[in-house]
């Protein structure tokens, strides 16, 4: 398909309608049209399995589905069946539903390193509840977060550390400190500098690289020695690393952990889990000060909890995590071969665990480039591949991956031309894509 003719007129009109009513034109900044080449931000009509269709009638192989939340593919039959069973039984009541009991039992059986769980609707609520609980339990004000991980919460304790810190008081910013991933000595120096002030260490247990040997166990020991709470943000690693999360895979048990994303296969459900001694501080059966842990009107909607239970059953019965890794390995190998074959193997770089692949687009000096990312995304879209990342779902088939690799090869041929010219501008057809976190619009 000629990218010059691929202008998505209906999507373009819909994007203007979105911006007229919704700040940013989307309800998640990572879904904004600034993340896509100019005039090539498809507005989705529907999805099934590993494919989505835009309102212009184009079909795409989709990666990173729902920002990693749809790991089984769109409208998975068993998940939809579980949801439908609850829909005509009522979704929200003035007292807990029996579904809440069943969902908690299922979750704690899936993540046996946790002793209690509380459900919510989004990851930010869960991580912020974990931070609040850590502060209450320790009586300390500061939060230490991993500086190398991109996102933890929409709340002030994290957003104040980003370039989009407008509206966050400086006094709040001062209570958040940062440590580098993989560096125990630097983390210990931080804890010593703020002796008896740090309530918690919060991090993703793993991201694009495996934890250095002994690192997570070393963090566990540091947290114990300095009396702070260890929190694993398992929003992404949960299910994609193993059904029991990274803590199950690596055998290091945090005090608290948070899950979301893949937990509901696109339905809104997240979880805060952890040690009973800590979690019960947000309950009724203790004698200390009460902690307002999580209290959400829609946190226990029956259909979302039914979706979560179905997801956990499917992962266990069908070996989904292993399939995600196998698909990712096939895709990564194909993309790397295609890039190398076109002479851009050092410029289009696939990174990450096979179940959670991302790609970097590097310029002629091998530096990250938004312009080259724009060129690459533009060619992928024109070839029917919607890929802000290469994060796979289990609904992908071999034909989907083969098609993706073919489109990548075509994109790499254009990428090579741009590198030879030392200027990708002629191939952009508009402004470059932009980072999500930036100070100015």
Short mmCIF file of C-alpha atoms in Angstrom, two decimals:
data_model
loop_
_atom_site.label_atom_id
_atom_site.label_comp_id
_atom_site.label_asym_id
_atom_site.label_seq_id
_atom_site.Cartn_x
_atom_site.Cartn_y
_atom_site.Cartn_z
CA UNK A 1 0.00 0.00 0.00
CA UNK A 2 1.25 3.49 -0.88
CA UNK A 3 1.57 5.41 2.36
CA UNK A 4 0.82 8.66 0.54
CA UNK A 5 -2.67 7.33 -0.21
CA UNK A 6 -3.11 5.88 3.29
CA UNK A 7 -4.48 8.94 5.06
CA UNK A 8 -7.39 7.50 7.12
CA UNK A 9 -9.94 10.26 6.37
CA UNK A 10 -12.62 8.98 8.77
CA UNK A 11 -10.10 8.45 11.55
CA UNK A 12 -8.73 11.93 10.99
CA UNK A 13 -12.22 13.43 11.34
CA UNK A 14 -12.90 11.31 14.44
CA UNK A 15 -9.62 12.47 15.99
CA UNK A 16 -10.73 16.06 15.57
CA UNK A 17 -14.03 15.23 17.27
CA UNK A 18 -12.12 13.54 20.10
CA UNK A 19 -9.90 16.59 20.66
CA UNK A 20 -12.93 18.89 20.68
CA UNK A 21 -14.37 17.10 23.72
CA UNK A 22 -11.61 15.11 25.41
CA UNK A 23 -8.35 16.73 26.59
CA UNK A 24 -5.56 15.05 24.62
CA UNK A 25 -8.05 13.32 22.34
CA UNK A 26 -7.82 10.05 24.31
CA UNK A 27 -8.32 8.79 27.84
CA UNK A 28 -4.76 7.53 28.08
CA UNK A 29 -1.82 9.68 26.99
CA UNK A 30 -0.08 6.67 25.46
CA UNK A 31 -3.06 6.30 23.09
CA UNK A 32 -2.85 9.92 21.90
CA UNK A 33 -2.57 10.74 18.21
CA UNK A 34 0.75 12.48 18.96
CA UNK A 35 2.16 8.96 19.41
CA UNK A 36 1.50 8.20 15.73
CA UNK A 37 2.60 9.76 12.44
CA UNK A 38 0.61 12.79 11.37
CA UNK A 39 -2.80 11.82 9.91
CA UNK A 40 -2.05 8.13 10.57
CA UNK A 41 -3.63 7.61 13.99
CA UNK A 42 -6.36 5.01 13.36
CA UNK A 43 -9.54 5.21 15.42
CA UNK A 44 -10.65 1.68 16.21
CA UNK A 45 -14.01 0.21 15.28
CA UNK A 46 -13.60 -3.25 16.81
CA UNK A 47 -11.19 -6.07 17.48
CA UNK A 48 -11.15 -9.84 17.45
CA UNK A 49 -8.25 -12.05 18.38
CA UNK A 50 -4.97 -10.48 17.28
CA UNK A 51 -6.64 -8.11 14.79
CA UNK A 52 -8.35 -4.73 14.98
CA UNK A 53 -10.29 -2.77 12.37
CA UNK A 54 -10.33 1.01 12.13
CA UNK A 55 -13.34 3.10 11.14
CA UNK A 56 -11.84 3.50 7.66
CA UNK A 57 -12.19 -0.26 7.14
CA UNK A 58 -8.52 -1.21 7.42
CA UNK A 59 -7.51 -4.36 9.28
CA UNK A 60 -4.31 -4.52 11.34
CA UNK A 61 -2.30 -7.12 13.17
CA UNK A 62 -2.17 -5.44 16.57
CA UNK A 63 0.66 -5.50 19.11
CA UNK A 64 0.71 -4.09 22.62
CA UNK A 65 -3.05 -4.70 22.69
CA UNK A 66 -4.78 -2.30 25.06
CA UNK A 67 -1.42 -1.14 26.43
CA UNK A 68 -0.54 -4.76 27.28
CA UNK A 69 -3.90 -5.48 28.93
CA UNK A 70 -5.28 -7.84 26.27
CA UNK A 71 -2.88 -10.77 26.36
CA UNK A 72 -5.36 -13.44 25.19
CA UNK A 73 -6.61 -11.49 22.19
CA UNK A 74 -9.68 -9.31 21.81
CA UNK A 75 -13.11 -10.72 22.70
CA UNK A 76 -11.68 -14.05 23.88
CA UNK A 77 -14.65 -16.46 23.86
CA UNK A 78 -14.09 -17.95 27.31
CA UNK A 79 -13.61 -14.55 28.93
CA UNK A 80 -16.68 -13.13 27.20
CA UNK A 81 -18.72 -16.17 28.26
CA UNK A 82 -17.71 -15.68 31.90
CA UNK A 83 -18.63 -11.99 31.70
CA UNK A 84 -21.99 -12.68 30.07
CA UNK A 85 -22.92 -15.12 32.83
CA UNK A 86 -22.77 -12.23 35.31
CA UNK A 87 -24.31 -9.45 33.24
CA UNK A 88 -27.94 -10.41 33.82
CA UNK A 89 -27.33 -11.15 37.50
CA UNK A 90 -26.44 -7.58 38.49
CA UNK A 91 -23.00 -6.03 38.60
CA UNK A 92 -22.86 -3.98 41.82
CA UNK A 93 -24.60 -4.32 45.18
CA UNK A 94 -24.74 -2.66 48.59
CA UNK A 95 -22.86 -5.63 50.10
CA UNK A 96 -20.09 -7.87 48.76
CA UNK A 97 -21.03 -10.43 46.15
CA UNK A 98 -20.07 -14.08 46.48
CA UNK A 99 -18.07 -13.48 43.30
CA UNK A 100 -15.65 -11.40 45.41
CA UNK A 101 -14.96 -14.43 47.61
CA UNK A 102 -14.37 -16.66 44.60
CA UNK A 103 -12.18 -14.10 42.82
CA UNK A 104 -10.01 -13.57 45.91
CA UNK A 105 -9.61 -17.31 46.42
CA UNK A 106 -8.67 -17.77 42.77
CA UNK A 107 -6.16 -14.91 42.83
CA UNK A 108 -4.44 -16.08 46.02
CA UNK A 109 -4.22 -19.61 44.62
CA UNK A 110 -2.61 -18.19 41.47
CA UNK A 111 -0.24 -15.89 43.40
CA UNK A 112 0.51 -17.99 46.51
CA UNK A 113 3.20 -15.58 47.74
CA UNK A 114 0.39 -13.18 48.73
CA UNK A 115 -1.84 -13.67 51.78
CA UNK A 116 -4.58 -11.10 51.17
CA UNK A 117 -5.85 -9.22 48.12
CA UNK A 118 -8.03 -6.22 47.38
CA UNK A 119 -9.37 -5.46 43.92
CA UNK A 120 -9.69 -2.10 42.20
CA UNK A 121 -10.18 -0.78 38.68
CA UNK A 122 -6.79 0.61 37.65
CA UNK A 123 -3.14 0.25 38.45
CA UNK A 124 -2.66 3.75 39.86
CA UNK A 125 -5.18 3.16 42.64
CA UNK A 126 -3.41 -0.06 43.61
CA UNK A 127 0.12 1.37 43.63
CA UNK A 128 -0.96 4.48 45.53
CA UNK A 129 -2.76 2.33 48.10
CA UNK A 130 0.45 0.32 48.52
CA UNK A 131 2.45 3.51 49.10
CA UNK A 132 -0.10 4.84 51.59
CA UNK A 133 -0.09 1.53 53.44
CA UNK A 134 3.72 1.53 53.58
CA UNK A 135 3.75 5.06 54.99
CA UNK A 136 1.17 4.14 57.61
CA UNK A 137 2.96 0.96 58.63
CA UNK A 138 6.39 2.60 58.94
CA UNK A 139 5.41 6.09 60.05
CA UNK A 140 7.82 7.43 57.42
CA UNK A 141 7.13 10.08 54.74
CA UNK A 142 9.42 9.32 51.81
CA UNK A 143 8.81 7.06 48.82
CA UNK A 144 11.80 5.60 46.98
CA UNK A 145 10.95 4.60 43.42
CA UNK A 146 13.05 3.09 40.66
CA UNK A 147 14.19 5.90 38.36
CA UNK A 148 14.61 3.53 35.40
CA UNK A 149 10.98 2.46 35.22
CA UNK A 150 8.62 4.61 33.17
CA UNK A 151 5.34 4.72 35.07
CA UNK A 152 3.90 3.95 38.49
CA UNK A 153 0.79 6.06 39.07
CA UNK A 154 -1.24 9.10 38.02
CA UNK A 155 -0.97 10.36 41.59
CA UNK A 156 1.25 13.21 42.76
CA UNK A 157 3.90 11.07 44.45
CA UNK A 158 4.93 9.80 41.00
CA UNK A 159 3.74 12.39 38.45
CA UNK A 160 5.73 15.05 40.30
CA UNK A 161 8.90 13.26 39.20
CA UNK A 162 8.06 13.51 35.49
CA UNK A 163 8.32 16.40 33.00
CA UNK A 164 4.51 16.69 33.30
CA UNK A 165 4.70 17.84 36.92
CA UNK A 166 2.48 20.92 36.49
CA UNK A 167 -0.02 21.08 39.34
CA UNK A 168 2.04 19.02 41.79
CA UNK A 169 3.27 21.01 44.82
CA UNK A 170 7.02 21.14 45.35
CA UNK A 171 6.56 19.91 48.91
CA UNK A 172 5.05 16.70 47.53
CA UNK A 173 7.89 16.25 45.03
CA UNK A 174 10.44 16.47 47.82
CA UNK A 175 9.02 13.36 49.46
CA UNK A 176 9.81 11.14 46.46
CA UNK A 177 13.39 9.99 45.94
CA UNK A 178 14.80 7.65 43.31
CA UNK A 179 17.22 4.75 43.01
CA UNK A 180 18.74 3.08 39.91
CA UNK A 181 17.70 -0.42 38.87
CA UNK A 182 20.27 -3.13 39.47
CA UNK A 183 22.51 -1.06 41.77
CA UNK A 184 22.27 -2.26 45.36
CA UNK A 185 25.10 -0.04 46.56
CA UNK A 186 23.38 3.11 45.28
CA UNK A 187 20.12 2.03 46.87
CA UNK A 188 21.79 1.39 50.19
CA UNK A 189 23.45 4.81 50.01
CA UNK A 190 20.01 6.36 49.44
CA UNK A 191 18.51 4.52 52.40
CA UNK A 192 21.43 5.56 54.57
CA UNK A 193 21.19 9.19 53.46
CA UNK A 194 17.50 9.22 54.38
CA UNK A 195 17.89 6.96 57.39
CA UNK A 196 14.51 6.13 58.97
CA UNK A 197 12.69 8.36 56.46
CA UNK A 198 11.97 5.96 53.55
CA UNK A 199 8.66 4.13 53.84
CA UNK A 200 9.05 1.89 50.81
CA UNK A 201 11.03 0.81 47.78
CA UNK A 202 8.76 0.47 44.74
CA UNK A 203 9.88 -0.93 41.39
CA UNK A 204 9.00 -3.25 38.57
CA UNK A 205 10.86 -6.46 39.45
CA UNK A 206 11.97 -6.82 35.81
CA UNK A 207 11.58 -4.94 32.55
CA UNK A 208 13.58 -5.08 29.31
CA UNK A 209 16.51 -6.85 30.98
CA UNK A 210 16.63 -9.68 33.46
CA UNK A 211 17.40 -8.74 37.06
CA UNK A 212 21.14 -9.04 37.80
CA UNK A 213 21.93 -12.20 39.78
CA UNK A 214 21.02 -11.68 43.43
CA UNK A 215 19.55 -8.22 42.84
CA UNK A 216 15.96 -8.82 43.93
CA UNK A 217 17.09 -10.87 46.93
CA UNK A 218 19.51 -8.06 47.77
CA UNK A 219 16.66 -5.52 47.69
CA UNK A 220 14.67 -7.78 49.99
CA UNK A 221 17.56 -7.81 52.45
CA UNK A 222 18.04 -4.03 52.21
CA UNK A 223 14.37 -3.38 52.86
CA UNK A 224 14.41 -5.66 55.88
CA UNK A 225 17.58 -4.12 57.28
CA UNK A 226 16.36 -0.56 56.84
CA UNK A 227 12.82 -1.26 57.99
CA UNK A 228 11.02 -0.25 54.80
CA UNK A 229 8.36 -1.98 52.75
CA UNK A 230 9.32 -3.70 49.47
CA UNK A 231 6.67 -3.19 46.75
CA UNK A 232 6.74 -4.96 43.39
CA UNK A 233 4.74 -3.27 40.64
CA UNK A 234 3.67 -6.36 38.69
CA UNK A 235 1.25 -4.58 36.36
CA UNK A 236 3.24 -5.84 33.37
CA UNK A 237 5.23 -8.77 34.78
CA UNK A 238 2.08 -10.31 36.28
CA UNK A 239 1.07 -13.22 34.00
CA UNK A 240 3.48 -12.24 31.20
CA UNK A 241 6.49 -13.44 33.26
CA UNK A 242 4.55 -16.22 34.97
CA UNK A 243 1.03 -16.75 36.28
CA UNK A 244 2.39 -15.90 39.73
CA UNK A 245 4.23 -12.85 38.45
CA UNK A 246 7.93 -12.10 38.62
CA UNK A 247 7.88 -12.90 42.32
CA UNK A 248 6.81 -16.45 41.45
CA UNK A 249 9.41 -16.74 38.70
CA UNK A 250 12.39 -15.34 40.61
CA UNK A 251 11.43 -16.60 44.06
CA UNK A 252 11.69 -13.27 45.92
CA UNK A 253 8.62 -12.32 47.93
CA UNK A 254 7.78 -8.61 48.30
CA UNK A 255 5.75 -7.22 51.18
CA UNK A 256 3.17 -5.84 48.75
CA UNK A 257 2.58 -6.23 45.03
CA UNK A 258 0.21 -4.78 42.48
CA UNK A 259 -1.32 -6.50 39.46
CA UNK A 260 -3.41 -5.29 36.52
CA UNK A 261 -3.08 -5.17 32.73
CA UNK A 262 -3.38 -8.84 31.70
CA UNK A 263 -5.45 -9.72 34.78
CA UNK A 264 -8.76 -8.89 33.07
CA UNK A 265 -7.89 -9.27 29.35
CA UNK A 266 -9.10 -5.73 28.75
CA UNK A 267 -11.76 -5.58 31.46
CA UNK A 268 -11.09 -3.09 34.23
CA UNK A 269 -9.60 -4.90 37.20
CA UNK A 270 -6.43 -4.50 39.24
CA UNK A 271 -5.23 -5.92 42.52
CA UNK A 272 -3.19 -5.01 45.56
CA UNK A 273 -1.85 -8.09 47.30
CA UNK A 274 0.58 -8.83 50.09
CA UNK A 275 1.36 -9.86 53.64
CA UNK A 276 -1.63 -10.22 55.96
CA UNK A 277 0.04 -8.16 58.69
CA UNK A 278 0.23 -5.17 56.35
CA UNK A 279 -2.95 -5.63 54.36
CA UNK A 280 -5.10 -6.03 57.48
CA UNK A 281 -4.23 -2.46 58.48
CA UNK A 282 -6.70 -1.47 55.80
CA UNK A 283 -9.30 -3.80 57.29
CA UNK A 284 -11.42 -4.06 60.42
CA UNK A 285 -9.69 -6.78 62.43
CA UNK A 286 -6.80 -4.97 64.06
CA UNK A 287 -6.32 -2.56 66.94
CA UNK A 288 -4.20 0.14 65.28
CA UNK A 289 -4.98 3.28 63.29
CA UNK A 290 -7.20 2.57 60.30
CA UNK A 291 -5.68 2.97 56.85
CA UNK A 292 -7.93 4.09 53.99
CA UNK A 293 -6.55 1.38 51.75
CA UNK A 294 -8.88 0.99 48.77
CA UNK A 295 -12.55 1.87 48.71
CA UNK A 296 -13.93 2.00 45.19
CA UNK A 297 -17.58 1.89 44.15
CA UNK A 298 -16.82 -0.17 41.06
CA UNK A 299 -13.80 -2.10 42.30
CA UNK A 300 -15.69 -5.36 42.66
CA UNK A 301 -18.03 -5.28 39.67
CA UNK A 302 -18.98 -8.90 39.19
CA UNK A 303 -18.34 -9.11 35.45
CA UNK A 304 -14.77 -7.77 35.74
CA UNK A 305 -13.96 -10.21 38.53
CA UNK A 306 -15.47 -13.00 36.43
CA UNK A 307 -13.19 -11.94 33.58
CA UNK A 308 -10.17 -12.09 35.90
CA UNK A 309 -11.08 -15.58 37.09
CA UNK A 310 -11.51 -16.76 33.50
CA UNK A 311 -8.14 -15.29 32.54
CA UNK A 312 -6.39 -17.11 35.38
CA UNK A 313 -8.08 -20.39 34.43
CA UNK A 314 -7.11 -20.01 30.76
CA UNK A 315 -3.49 -19.19 31.63
CA UNK A 316 -3.23 -22.30 33.81
CA UNK A 317 -5.06 -24.70 31.49
CA UNK A 318 -3.62 -23.54 28.17
CA UNK A 319 -0.05 -22.63 29.15
CA UNK A 320 -0.51 -19.08 27.92
CA UNK A 321 2.69 -17.66 29.40
CA UNK A 322 4.77 -20.25 27.55
CA UNK A 323 2.89 -19.47 24.32
CA UNK A 324 3.53 -15.74 24.72
CA UNK A 325 7.24 -16.43 25.08
CA UNK A 326 7.30 -18.73 22.04
CA UNK A 327 5.43 -16.21 19.88
CA UNK A 328 7.68 -13.39 21.03
CA UNK A 329 10.82 -15.37 20.28
CA UNK A 330 9.58 -16.12 16.76
CA UNK A 331 8.70 -12.48 16.17
CA UNK A 332 11.96 -11.12 17.60
CA UNK A 333 14.03 -13.50 15.47
CA UNK A 334 12.10 -12.55 12.34
CA UNK A 335 12.38 -8.81 12.92
CA UNK A 336 16.09 -9.04 13.71
CA UNK A 337 16.74 -11.10 10.58
CA UNK A 338 14.73 -8.68 8.44
CA UNK A 339 16.54 -5.67 9.87
CA UNK A 340 19.95 -7.29 9.42
CA UNK A 341 19.09 -8.31 5.87
CA UNK A 342 18.33 -4.70 4.97
CA UNK A 343 21.47 -3.42 6.70
CA UNK A 344 19.70 -1.73 9.62
CA UNK A 345 20.23 -4.38 12.29
CA UNK A 346 22.06 -1.88 14.49
CA UNK A 347 19.34 0.73 14.07
CA UNK A 348 16.08 -1.18 14.60
CA UNK A 349 16.70 -2.98 17.86
CA UNK A 350 14.27 -5.41 19.50
CA UNK A 351 14.57 -5.52 23.29
CA UNK A 352 12.92 -7.12 26.27
CA UNK A 353 11.59 -10.43 27.46
CA UNK A 354 10.00 -12.42 24.65
CA UNK A 355 6.54 -11.94 26.16
CA UNK A 356 7.01 -8.17 26.42
CA UNK A 357 9.04 -6.95 23.43
CA UNK A 358 9.66 -3.32 22.57
CA UNK A 359 11.75 -1.81 19.79
CA UNK A 360 14.17 1.09 19.56
CA UNK A 361 14.66 3.19 16.44
CA UNK A 362 18.18 4.60 16.23
CA UNK A 363 19.55 7.24 13.89
CA UNK A 364 22.78 7.24 11.87
CA UNK A 365 24.69 7.91 15.13
CA UNK A 366 22.83 5.06 16.83
CA UNK A 367 20.95 7.45 19.10
CA UNK A 368 17.22 7.08 19.84
CA UNK A 369 15.24 9.04 17.26
CA UNK A 370 11.59 10.08 17.21
CA UNK A 371 11.97 10.91 13.51
CA UNK A 372 13.10 7.39 12.62
CA UNK A 373 10.37 5.98 14.86
CA UNK A 374 7.88 8.01 12.84
CA UNK A 375 9.23 6.64 9.57
CA UNK A 376 9.09 3.08 10.89
CA UNK A 377 5.56 3.38 12.34
CA UNK A 378 4.30 4.96 9.13
CA UNK A 379 5.47 2.03 7.03
CA UNK A 380 4.12 -0.53 9.50
CA UNK A 381 0.69 1.10 9.50
CA UNK A 382 0.58 1.20 5.72
CA UNK A 383 1.33 -2.53 5.74
CA UNK A 384 -1.47 -3.33 8.17
CA UNK A 385 0.61 -3.62 11.35
CA UNK A 386 -0.37 -1.51 14.37
CA UNK A 387 2.70 -1.77 16.57
CA UNK A 388 3.67 0.89 19.09
CA UNK A 389 5.61 -2.06 20.55
CA UNK A 390 6.03 -5.73 19.65
CA UNK A 391 4.18 -7.00 22.75
CA UNK A 392 2.41 -10.17 21.64
CA UNK A 393 -0.96 -11.68 22.51
CA UNK A 394 -1.62 -15.41 22.51
CA UNK A 395 -4.16 -14.94 19.69
CA UNK A 396 -1.39 -14.33 17.14
CA UNK A 397 -0.83 -17.03 14.57
CA UNK A 398 2.22 -17.91 12.51
CA UNK A 399 0.68 -16.16 9.49
CA UNK A 400 0.32 -12.94 11.51
CA UNK A 401 3.96 -13.01 12.51
CA UNK A 402 5.09 -13.87 8.98
CA UNK A 403 3.08 -10.92 7.66
CA UNK A 404 4.54 -8.64 10.32
CA UNK A 405 8.09 -9.67 9.42
CA UNK A 406 7.40 -9.04 5.71
CA UNK A 407 6.10 -5.55 6.51
CA UNK A 408 9.07 -4.88 8.79
CA UNK A 409 11.42 -5.86 5.96
CA UNK A 410 9.72 -3.35 3.65
CA UNK A 411 9.97 -0.69 6.35
CA UNK A 412 13.64 -1.49 6.84
CA UNK A 413 14.33 -0.91 3.14
CA UNK A 414 12.99 2.65 3.50
CA UNK A 415 14.86 3.04 6.79
CA UNK A 416 18.10 2.17 4.97
CA UNK A 417 17.44 4.87 2.37
CA UNK A 418 16.87 7.44 5.11
CA UNK A 419 20.08 6.42 6.88
CA UNK A 420 22.03 6.70 3.64
CA UNK A 421 20.63 10.19 3.15
CA UNK A 422 21.34 10.97 6.84
CA UNK A 423 17.90 12.64 6.87
CA UNK A 424 14.56 10.85 7.39
CA UNK A 425 12.52 14.03 6.81
CA UNK A 426 11.40 13.23 3.22
CA UNK A 427 9.80 10.02 4.49
CA UNK A 428 7.90 11.51 7.47
CA UNK A 429 5.06 13.37 5.68
CA UNK A 430 4.50 15.52 8.77
CA UNK A 431 5.68 16.15 12.30
CA UNK A 432 7.48 13.39 14.20
CA UNK A 433 5.84 11.42 16.98
CA UNK A 434 6.45 12.75 20.48
CA UNK A 435 7.35 11.32 23.88
CA UNK A 436 4.40 10.89 26.24
CA UNK A 437 6.17 12.66 29.11
CA UNK A 438 7.17 16.15 28.01
CA UNK A 439 6.73 19.57 29.59
CA UNK A 440 5.03 21.38 26.69
CA UNK A 441 2.18 20.15 24.46
#
